[in-house]
Short mmCIF file of C-alpha atoms in Angstrom, two decimals:
data_model
loop_
_atom_site.label_atom_id
_atom_site.label_comp_id
_atom_site.label_asym_id
_atom_site.label_seq_id
_atom_site.Cartn_x
_atom_site.Cartn_y
_atom_site.Cartn_z
CA MET X 1 11.54 -37.37 -15.03
CA GLU X 2 10.33 -34.96 -12.41
CA THR X 3 11.17 -36.28 -9.03
CA LEU X 4 9.35 -35.52 -5.80
CA PHE X 5 10.36 -36.73 -2.34
CA GLY X 6 8.65 -36.69 1.02
CA ILE X 7 9.91 -38.02 4.38
CA THR X 8 8.10 -37.81 7.72
CA GLY X 9 9.87 -37.68 11.03
CA LYS X 10 9.04 -37.26 14.69
CA ASP X 11 7.30 -33.89 14.38
CA PHE X 12 7.94 -32.68 10.83
CA VAL X 13 7.74 -33.61 7.17
CA ILE X 14 10.56 -32.79 4.78
CA THR X 15 9.81 -32.58 1.08
CA ALA X 16 11.96 -31.95 -1.96
CA TYR X 17 11.42 -31.38 -5.65
CA ASP X 18 13.84 -31.03 -8.54
CA SER X 19 13.55 -27.48 -9.72
CA LYS X 20 13.86 -27.94 -13.46
CA ALA X 21 11.19 -27.19 -16.04
CA VAL X 22 11.60 -29.31 -19.16
CA ALA X 23 10.08 -29.08 -22.63
CA SER X 24 10.86 -32.21 -24.67
CA ILE X 25 14.68 -32.26 -24.89
CA THR X 26 15.34 -28.73 -23.63
CA LEU X 27 15.87 -27.55 -20.10
CA MET X 28 13.61 -24.49 -20.00
CA LYS X 29 14.24 -23.26 -16.50
CA ILE X 30 15.94 -24.08 -13.23
CA GLY X 31 14.29 -22.80 -10.09
CA GLU X 32 10.73 -23.72 -10.99
CA ASN X 33 8.37 -23.81 -8.02
CA LYS X 34 6.63 -27.17 -7.95
CA SER X 35 4.94 -26.63 -4.62
CA ARG X 36 1.97 -24.68 -3.31
CA GLU X 37 1.23 -23.75 0.31
CA LEU X 38 -2.39 -24.78 0.74
CA ASN X 39 -2.63 -23.46 4.27
CA PRO X 40 -0.09 -22.51 6.97
CA HIS X 41 0.58 -26.17 7.82
CA THR X 42 -0.01 -28.01 4.57
CA LEU X 43 2.23 -28.14 1.50
CA MET X 44 1.45 -29.76 -1.83
CA LEU X 45 4.06 -30.81 -4.42
CA PHE X 46 3.01 -31.70 -7.94
CA SER X 47 4.57 -33.30 -10.99
CA GLY X 48 3.38 -34.59 -14.35
CA GLU X 49 1.93 -32.52 -17.16
CA PRO X 50 3.23 -28.96 -16.53
CA GLY X 51 0.06 -26.99 -17.28
CA ASP X 52 -2.17 -29.46 -15.45
CA GLY X 53 0.04 -29.32 -12.38
CA VAL X 54 -0.20 -25.57 -11.95
CA HIS X 55 -3.89 -25.41 -12.88
CA PHE X 56 -4.93 -28.19 -10.54
CA SER X 57 -2.77 -27.19 -7.59
CA GLU X 58 -3.88 -23.53 -7.73
CA TYR X 59 -7.51 -24.65 -7.89
CA ILE X 60 -7.01 -26.80 -4.77
CA GLU X 61 -5.09 -23.97 -3.09
CA ARG X 62 -7.98 -21.52 -3.60
CA ASN X 63 -10.59 -23.96 -2.38
CA ILE X 64 -8.65 -24.77 0.77
CA LYS X 65 -8.21 -21.04 1.41
CA LEU X 66 -11.96 -20.50 0.93
CA TYR X 67 -12.64 -23.16 3.55
CA GLY X 68 -10.31 -21.34 5.94
CA ILE X 69 -12.03 -17.97 5.41
CA ARG X 70 -15.54 -19.43 5.60
CA ASN X 71 -14.96 -21.44 8.75
CA GLY X 72 -12.24 -19.48 10.51
CA ILE X 73 -10.15 -22.63 10.96
CA GLU X 74 -7.70 -24.45 8.70
CA LEU X 75 -8.54 -27.79 7.12
CA SER X 76 -6.52 -30.77 8.46
CA PRO X 77 -3.96 -32.39 6.10
CA ARG X 78 -6.06 -35.57 5.95
CA ALA X 79 -9.11 -33.58 4.86
CA VAL X 80 -7.05 -31.65 2.33
CA ALA X 81 -5.74 -34.88 0.84
CA SER X 82 -9.24 -36.37 0.69
CA PHE X 83 -10.53 -33.25 -1.05
CA ALA X 84 -7.68 -33.33 -3.59
CA ARG X 85 -8.23 -37.03 -4.20
CA ARG X 86 -11.92 -36.45 -4.81
CA GLU X 87 -11.17 -33.72 -7.34
CA LEU X 88 -8.70 -36.04 -9.10
CA ALA X 89 -11.26 -38.85 -9.14
CA ASP X 90 -13.91 -36.59 -10.67
CA SER X 91 -11.40 -35.36 -13.26
CA LEU X 92 -10.44 -38.94 -14.11
CA ARG X 93 -14.04 -39.66 -15.06
CA SER X 94 -14.30 -36.63 -17.31
CA ARG X 95 -13.46 -36.09 -20.95
CA LYS X 96 -9.88 -35.00 -20.33
CA PRO X 97 -8.44 -35.92 -16.93
CA TYR X 98 -5.74 -33.97 -15.11
CA SER X 99 -2.40 -35.70 -15.44
CA VAL X 100 -0.79 -34.79 -12.11
CA ASN X 101 0.90 -36.72 -9.34
CA LEU X 102 0.92 -35.15 -5.89
CA LEU X 103 2.59 -35.33 -2.53
CA ILE X 104 0.68 -33.60 0.25
CA ALA X 105 2.72 -32.94 3.37
CA GLY X 106 1.09 -31.53 6.46
CA PHE X 107 1.27 -31.03 10.16
CA ASP X 108 -2.04 -31.52 11.96
CA VAL X 109 -2.15 -28.83 14.66
CA LYS X 110 -4.90 -30.60 16.57
CA THR X 111 -3.18 -33.98 16.98
CA ASN X 112 0.38 -32.58 16.66
CA LYS X 113 1.31 -35.29 14.19
CA PRO X 114 3.00 -34.92 10.81
CA SER X 115 1.51 -36.69 7.81
CA LEU X 116 2.40 -37.38 4.20
CA TYR X 117 0.01 -38.46 1.45
CA TRP X 118 0.91 -39.92 -1.93
CA LEU X 119 -1.63 -39.29 -4.71
CA ASP X 120 -1.37 -40.16 -8.35
CA HIS X 121 -3.28 -39.17 -11.45
CA LEU X 122 -5.55 -42.21 -11.09
CA ALA X 123 -6.74 -40.77 -7.80
CA SER X 124 -5.03 -43.26 -5.52
CA LEU X 125 -4.44 -41.98 -2.01
CA ALA X 126 -1.96 -43.49 0.42
CA ASP X 127 -0.98 -42.27 3.89
CA VAL X 128 2.74 -43.08 4.02
CA PRO X 129 5.83 -42.45 6.18
CA PHE X 130 7.91 -41.61 3.09
CA ALA X 131 7.21 -41.39 -0.63
CA ALA X 132 8.56 -40.45 -4.02
CA HIS X 133 7.22 -39.71 -7.48
CA GLY X 134 9.02 -39.99 -10.80
CA TYR X 135 12.11 -41.97 -11.84
CA GLY X 136 13.75 -40.98 -8.59
CA ALA X 137 11.38 -43.34 -6.82
CA TYR X 138 12.99 -46.40 -8.44
CA TYR X 139 16.37 -45.51 -7.00
CA CYS X 140 15.46 -44.08 -3.65
CA LEU X 141 12.55 -45.98 -2.16
CA SER X 142 14.86 -48.83 -1.24
CA LEU X 143 17.23 -46.37 0.42
CA LEU X 144 14.34 -44.95 2.39
CA ASP X 145 13.17 -48.45 3.32
CA ARG X 146 16.59 -49.19 4.72
CA TYR X 147 17.33 -45.98 6.62
CA HIS X 148 13.99 -44.43 7.57
CA ARG X 149 12.67 -44.62 11.12
CA GLU X 150 9.46 -43.13 12.45
CA ASP X 151 11.15 -40.95 15.03
CA ILE X 152 14.01 -39.34 13.09
CA THR X 153 14.90 -35.75 13.86
CA GLU X 154 15.02 -32.94 11.33
CA GLU X 155 18.80 -33.15 10.93
CA GLU X 156 18.61 -36.89 10.31
CA GLY X 157 15.78 -36.29 7.86
CA ILE X 158 17.85 -33.79 5.91
CA LYS X 159 20.80 -36.20 5.84
CA LEU X 160 18.54 -38.97 4.55
CA LEU X 161 17.24 -36.70 1.81
CA GLN X 162 20.82 -35.80 0.89
CA LYS X 163 21.57 -39.54 0.59
CA CYS X 164 18.67 -39.93 -1.83
CA VAL X 165 19.72 -36.98 -3.96
CA GLY X 166 23.30 -38.29 -3.96
CA GLU X 167 22.09 -41.63 -5.23
CA LEU X 168 20.27 -39.95 -8.10
CA ARG X 169 23.38 -37.99 -9.02
CA ASN X 170 25.34 -41.24 -9.13
CA ARG X 171 22.94 -43.43 -11.00
CA MET X 172 20.63 -41.33 -13.18
CA ILE X 173 21.72 -40.66 -16.73
CA LEU X 174 20.19 -37.19 -16.58
CA ASN X 175 21.86 -34.32 -14.81
CA MET X 176 20.14 -33.52 -11.57
CA PRO X 177 20.03 -29.85 -10.71
CA ASP X 178 19.69 -28.67 -7.15
CA PHE X 179 16.67 -29.90 -5.29
CA VAL X 180 14.55 -27.43 -3.35
CA ALA X 181 13.68 -28.78 0.07
CA LYS X 182 10.88 -27.54 2.32
CA VAL X 183 10.05 -28.56 5.86
CA VAL X 184 6.54 -28.53 7.37
CA ASN X 185 6.26 -28.51 11.14
CA LYS X 186 4.20 -26.92 13.89
CA ASP X 187 5.72 -23.52 13.10
CA GLY X 188 4.70 -23.67 9.46
CA ILE X 189 6.53 -24.13 6.20
CA ARG X 190 10.13 -23.12 5.50
CA ILE X 191 12.85 -23.76 2.93
CA VAL X 192 15.97 -25.65 3.99
CA GLN X 193 19.31 -25.97 2.25
CA LEU X 194 20.20 -29.50 1.27
CA MET Q 1 -50.10 5.37 -3.84
CA ALA Q 2 -48.12 2.21 -3.15
CA GLY Q 3 -51.10 0.01 -4.00
CA SER Q 4 -50.44 -2.23 -6.94
CA TYR Q 5 -46.90 -1.04 -7.69
CA ASP Q 6 -45.17 -2.76 -4.82
CA ARG Q 7 -45.98 -6.35 -5.62
CA ALA Q 8 -43.54 -7.21 -8.39
CA LEU Q 9 -40.03 -5.93 -8.10
CA THR Q 10 -39.57 -5.29 -11.77
CA VAL Q 11 -42.27 -2.65 -11.94
CA PHE Q 12 -41.59 1.06 -11.49
CA SER Q 13 -44.22 3.16 -9.79
CA PRO Q 14 -45.45 6.27 -11.66
CA ASP Q 15 -43.25 8.50 -9.55
CA GLY Q 16 -40.13 6.50 -10.32
CA HIS Q 17 -39.85 4.33 -7.19
CA LEU Q 18 -38.99 0.69 -6.93
CA PHE Q 19 -41.08 0.00 -3.87
CA GLN Q 20 -39.49 -3.35 -3.09
CA VAL Q 21 -36.11 -1.66 -2.84
CA ASP Q 22 -37.56 1.01 -0.56
CA TYR Q 23 -39.10 -1.68 1.63
CA ALA Q 24 -35.76 -3.49 1.72
CA LEU Q 25 -34.20 -0.26 3.02
CA GLU Q 26 -36.89 -0.30 5.73
CA ALA Q 27 -35.76 -3.79 6.70
CA VAL Q 28 -32.23 -2.47 6.98
CA ARG Q 29 -33.42 0.32 9.24
CA LYS Q 30 -34.80 -2.29 11.60
CA GLY Q 31 -31.45 -4.09 11.88
CA SER Q 32 -28.91 -3.43 14.62
CA CYS Q 33 -26.59 -0.49 14.13
CA ALA Q 34 -23.16 -0.77 12.51
CA VAL Q 35 -20.64 2.04 12.25
CA GLY Q 36 -17.40 2.49 10.29
CA VAL Q 37 -14.66 5.08 10.85
CA ARG Q 38 -11.59 5.72 8.71
CA GLY Q 39 -8.46 7.14 10.37
CA THR Q 40 -5.05 8.05 8.95
CA ASP Q 41 -3.73 4.50 8.89
CA VAL Q 42 -6.51 2.51 10.44
CA VAL Q 43 -10.15 1.55 9.77
CA VAL Q 44 -12.55 0.70 12.57
CA LEU Q 45 -15.84 -1.21 12.31
CA GLY Q 46 -18.23 -1.27 15.24
CA VAL Q 47 -21.52 -3.13 15.58
CA GLU Q 48 -24.28 -3.17 18.11
CA LYS Q 49 -24.56 -6.72 19.36
CA LYS Q 50 -28.12 -7.66 20.16
CA SER Q 51 -28.47 -8.96 23.69
CA VAL Q 52 -27.63 -12.63 23.64
CA LEU Q 53 -30.44 -14.82 24.85
CA LYS Q 54 -29.52 -16.84 27.93
CA LEU Q 55 -29.31 -20.26 26.28
CA GLN Q 56 -27.68 -19.04 23.07
CA ASP Q 57 -23.97 -19.56 22.38
CA GLU Q 58 -22.84 -16.03 21.59
CA ARG Q 59 -19.74 -17.14 19.69
CA THR Q 60 -21.91 -18.36 16.83
CA VAL Q 61 -23.53 -14.95 16.28
CA LYS Q 62 -21.09 -13.10 14.07
CA LYS Q 63 -21.84 -9.64 12.72
CA ILE Q 64 -18.35 -8.69 11.58
CA CYS Q 65 -17.07 -11.19 8.99
CA MET Q 66 -13.88 -11.67 7.03
CA LEU Q 67 -14.26 -11.84 3.28
CA ASP Q 68 -10.56 -12.45 2.71
CA ASP Q 69 -7.44 -11.94 4.82
CA HIS Q 70 -7.45 -8.19 4.20
CA VAL Q 71 -11.16 -7.36 3.80
CA CYS Q 72 -13.72 -7.12 6.57
CA LEU Q 73 -17.50 -6.63 6.35
CA ALA Q 74 -20.19 -5.55 8.79
CA PHE Q 75 -23.88 -5.52 7.88
CA ALA Q 76 -27.25 -4.30 9.09
CA GLY Q 77 -30.51 -6.02 8.22
CA LEU Q 78 -31.57 -9.62 7.60
CA SER Q 79 -28.80 -11.92 8.85
CA ALA Q 80 -29.78 -14.78 6.56
CA ASP Q 81 -29.49 -12.55 3.48
CA ALA Q 82 -26.11 -11.40 4.77
CA ARG Q 83 -24.92 -15.00 5.09
CA VAL Q 84 -25.73 -15.72 1.44
CA LEU Q 85 -24.19 -12.49 0.15
CA ILE Q 86 -21.03 -12.94 2.24
CA ASN Q 87 -20.64 -16.47 0.92
CA LYS Q 88 -20.85 -15.22 -2.67
CA ALA Q 89 -18.30 -12.51 -1.89
CA ARG Q 90 -15.90 -14.99 -0.30
CA ILE Q 91 -16.03 -17.23 -3.34
CA GLU Q 92 -15.42 -14.20 -5.57
CA CYS Q 93 -12.36 -13.20 -3.52
CA GLN Q 94 -10.76 -16.61 -4.06
CA SER Q 95 -11.88 -16.80 -7.68
CA HIS Q 96 -10.22 -13.44 -8.32
CA ARG Q 97 -7.00 -14.75 -6.76
CA LEU Q 98 -7.18 -17.82 -8.96
CA THR Q 99 -7.63 -15.95 -12.22
CA VAL Q 100 -5.30 -12.96 -11.74
CA GLU Q 101 -3.01 -14.27 -8.96
CA ASP Q 102 -3.67 -11.14 -6.96
CA SER Q 103 -5.89 -10.37 -3.99
CA VAL Q 104 -9.03 -8.28 -4.53
CA SER Q 105 -8.96 -4.55 -4.00
CA ILE Q 106 -11.57 -3.25 -1.56
CA GLU Q 107 -13.28 -1.30 -4.32
CA TYR Q 108 -13.45 -4.38 -6.54
CA ILE Q 109 -15.17 -6.56 -3.98
CA THR Q 110 -17.52 -3.71 -3.00
CA ARG Q 111 -18.42 -3.28 -6.66
CA TYR Q 112 -19.03 -7.02 -6.90
CA ILE Q 113 -21.31 -7.11 -3.85
CA ALA Q 114 -23.18 -4.02 -5.06
CA GLY Q 115 -23.49 -5.69 -8.46
CA VAL Q 116 -25.07 -8.78 -6.91
CA GLN Q 117 -27.45 -6.62 -4.89
CA GLN Q 118 -28.44 -4.71 -8.03
CA LYS Q 119 -28.97 -7.92 -10.00
CA TYR Q 120 -31.59 -8.94 -7.48
CA THR Q 121 -33.46 -5.67 -8.07
CA GLN Q 122 -33.87 -6.39 -11.75
CA SER Q 123 -34.83 -10.06 -11.91
CA GLY Q 124 -38.16 -11.78 -11.89
CA GLY Q 125 -39.23 -13.91 -8.99
CA VAL Q 126 -36.58 -12.73 -6.55
CA ARG Q 127 -36.56 -10.05 -3.91
CA PRO Q 128 -33.70 -7.68 -3.04
CA PHE Q 129 -31.25 -8.54 -0.26
CA GLY Q 130 -32.44 -6.84 2.91
CA ILE Q 131 -29.01 -5.68 4.00
CA SER Q 132 -26.66 -2.74 3.78
CA THR Q 133 -22.98 -3.47 4.26
CA LEU Q 134 -19.91 -1.60 5.45
CA ILE Q 135 -16.74 -2.97 3.89
CA MET Q 136 -13.32 -2.03 5.14
CA GLY Q 137 -9.77 -2.95 4.40
CA PHE Q 138 -6.41 -1.99 2.97
CA ASP Q 139 -5.18 -2.45 -0.57
CA SER Q 140 -1.55 -2.87 -1.50
CA ASP Q 141 -1.26 0.94 -1.54
CA LYS Q 142 -1.62 0.91 2.28
CA VAL Q 143 -4.39 3.50 2.19
CA PRO Q 144 -7.38 2.76 4.47
CA LYS Q 145 -10.68 2.19 2.67
CA LEU Q 146 -14.29 2.18 3.85
CA TYR Q 147 -17.21 1.51 1.51
CA GLN Q 148 -20.96 1.17 1.95
CA THR Q 149 -23.48 -0.75 -0.17
CA ASP Q 150 -27.27 -0.83 0.12
CA PRO Q 151 -30.16 -2.95 -1.23
CA SER Q 152 -30.50 -0.82 -4.36
CA GLY Q 153 -26.99 -1.77 -5.45
CA VAL Q 154 -25.51 1.68 -4.91
CA TYR Q 155 -22.03 1.86 -3.39
CA SER Q 156 -19.75 4.69 -2.36
CA ALA Q 157 -16.67 5.37 -0.28
CA TRP Q 158 -16.99 7.07 3.10
CA LYS Q 159 -14.81 8.66 5.74
CA ALA Q 160 -17.27 7.51 8.38
CA ASN Q 161 -20.77 6.12 8.13
CA SER Q 162 -23.43 4.19 9.95
CA ILE Q 163 -26.19 1.78 8.88
CA GLY Q 164 -29.11 0.13 10.61
CA ARG Q 165 -31.08 1.32 13.61
CA SER Q 166 -30.90 5.09 14.27
CA SER Q 167 -28.28 5.42 11.55
CA LYS Q 168 -29.39 8.99 10.86
CA THR Q 169 -28.70 10.05 14.47
CA VAL Q 170 -25.35 8.30 14.48
CA ARG Q 171 -24.36 9.76 11.11
CA GLU Q 172 -25.16 13.28 12.33
CA PHE Q 173 -23.04 12.58 15.40
CA LEU Q 174 -20.20 11.42 13.16
CA GLU Q 175 -20.50 14.48 10.94
CA LYS Q 176 -20.22 16.72 13.97
CA ASN Q 177 -17.31 14.91 15.56
CA TYR Q 178 -15.25 13.53 12.66
CA LYS Q 179 -11.77 15.00 12.32
CA GLU Q 180 -9.34 14.41 9.46
CA ASP Q 181 -6.19 12.37 10.19
CA MET Q 182 -7.34 10.64 13.36
CA SER Q 183 -5.02 8.26 15.13
CA LYS Q 184 -5.94 4.66 15.95
CA ALA Q 185 -7.06 5.51 19.48
CA GLU Q 186 -9.11 8.51 18.31
CA SER Q 187 -10.82 6.47 15.59
CA ILE Q 188 -11.72 3.71 18.03
CA LYS Q 189 -13.05 6.28 20.52
CA LEU Q 190 -15.17 7.97 17.86
CA ALA Q 191 -16.63 4.64 16.74
CA ILE Q 192 -17.51 3.62 20.29
CA ARG Q 193 -18.87 7.07 21.17
CA SER Q 194 -21.14 7.05 18.15
CA LEU Q 195 -22.38 3.54 18.97
CA LEU Q 196 -23.08 4.58 22.56
CA GLU Q 197 -25.64 7.04 21.17
CA VAL Q 198 -27.68 3.99 20.16
CA VAL Q 199 -26.56 1.25 22.53
CA GLN Q 200 -27.79 2.18 25.96
CA THR Q 201 -26.52 -0.91 27.72
CA GLY Q 202 -22.80 -0.23 27.33
CA ALA Q 203 -19.69 -2.17 26.38
CA LYS Q 204 -21.08 -5.68 26.53
CA ASN Q 205 -23.33 -4.98 23.55
CA ILE Q 206 -20.61 -3.50 21.36
CA GLU Q 207 -18.24 -5.39 19.08
CA ILE Q 208 -15.24 -3.62 17.51
CA ALA Q 209 -12.86 -4.74 14.76
CA ILE Q 210 -9.79 -2.77 13.69
CA MET Q 211 -7.47 -3.10 10.72
CA GLY Q 212 -4.13 -1.36 10.32
CA THR Q 213 -1.73 -1.07 7.38
CA ASP Q 214 -0.54 -4.61 8.08
CA SER Q 215 -4.00 -5.79 6.93
CA ILE Q 216 -4.46 -7.94 10.02
CA VAL Q 217 -7.83 -7.76 11.74
CA GLN Q 218 -7.82 -7.19 15.46
CA ARG Q 219 -10.99 -7.66 17.46
CA LEU Q 220 -11.11 -5.75 20.74
CA GLU Q 221 -11.66 -7.68 23.94
CA LEU Q 222 -14.55 -6.74 26.20
CA ALA Q 223 -12.13 -5.29 28.76
CA GLU Q 224 -10.57 -2.97 26.19
CA ILE Q 225 -13.98 -1.73 25.04
CA GLU Q 226 -15.04 -1.18 28.64
CA ALA Q 227 -11.89 0.87 29.23
CA VAL Q 228 -12.72 3.19 26.34
CA VAL Q 229 -16.36 3.42 27.46
CA ALA Q 230 -15.20 4.39 30.94
CA GLU Q 231 -12.94 7.05 29.43
CA ILE Q 232 -15.84 8.42 27.39
CA GLU Q 233 -18.16 8.47 30.40
CA ALA Q 234 -15.52 10.32 32.46
CA GLU Q 235 -15.23 12.92 29.70
CA ASN Q 236 -19.02 13.28 29.55
CA GLU Q 237 -19.11 13.81 33.33
CA LYS Q 238 -16.48 16.53 33.05
CA GLU Q 239 -18.51 18.23 30.31
CA LYS Q 240 -21.60 18.12 32.51
CA GLU Q 241 -19.65 19.54 35.47
CA LYS Q 242 -18.35 22.40 33.36
CA SER Q 243 -21.76 23.40 32.08
CA LYS Q 244 -23.51 23.06 35.53
CA PRO Q 245 -22.04 26.03 37.54
CA SER Q 246 -22.76 28.59 34.77
CA SER Q 247 -26.46 27.56 34.58
CA SER Q 248 -27.04 27.69 38.37
CA GLN Q 249 -25.83 31.30 38.48
#
């Protein structure tokens, strides 16, 4: 139900999430924030069980911030993803695991490369050029396969994301509200209009 | 007198002293000096940097530390104890943000640190932390704050204070020269002047950190500190010149 997208380009990552909060058959809220800024150059999107998503992502957010304060330097996106994966793996082997799926988008300021990581509630971690979570993945991954290139610019990335959202509007039985899109690049994280 | 009452921490002496806490304060008095000054819209922390040994990398010796984005701490005393206490405080800052989705107030984190220091004066098998701290920062009310804690777990707010070596001399200097509503430049000058009472070797052994209402910490470069030191020395020369002619008459 809850769809998350992530697309990397030449020097940025664009992410999008559908901003609706659902409780069984009712649409509770539009404009829900399904992302958390872990540090100035890393963004995490979450979907799955609503309470788990917020609880887990805020916990990761605070730990990443603590690392930054303790060491005076921000953790790289790869390290952030590994840390999150480890927490998910530990939770999986506990009495009640977190039921969250994540996309972690980051820009590594040391290597100047963008990166995107796909994590699911079974603690899988994949470093991917583009990714999606939720039913949207079934419709859009093939689109992304066809049109994505490693070196696309931000404008092309936004157009590609618009194509994906358009496809969902056409083919999904559920109404798709506006997606919120955020871009991560060397200047940080900002919202873009789709 | 001291005799058998200073061994265990959890034992009062007949005249109401906790000797271990007193001895911890002695350890603080041996540490390098730290000074804090509160201005109208700025707080300044200054520390005496011990001379760096030739082969030591001076960037790894930090005496002014960030607890969170908007809170800064300087300490005097045992550096290892400070490291442990600062780590606890940093975790508490993030834990507070996690539970109430709000950053800590300066008073809250000072109270927490003082609470930890007090806990270690009332447990068995542990000794008190041998450090006093100066904590500065701005809350959301944009009012500058400066607090001090000591090994006994006491904390209070100050307009200006000093801890560590010769803190009494420096505090007397501050009492004489502190003015209400000082500007940023005046606060920095007062902090450096008071440190110069203790630090004979000048700017290269002084470290200064400033925070304004924007809650961003700014550390002064050596050149900037040297400029203020030069200004202070010029003023001192002028004072000496003024008082000389009258005495020779």
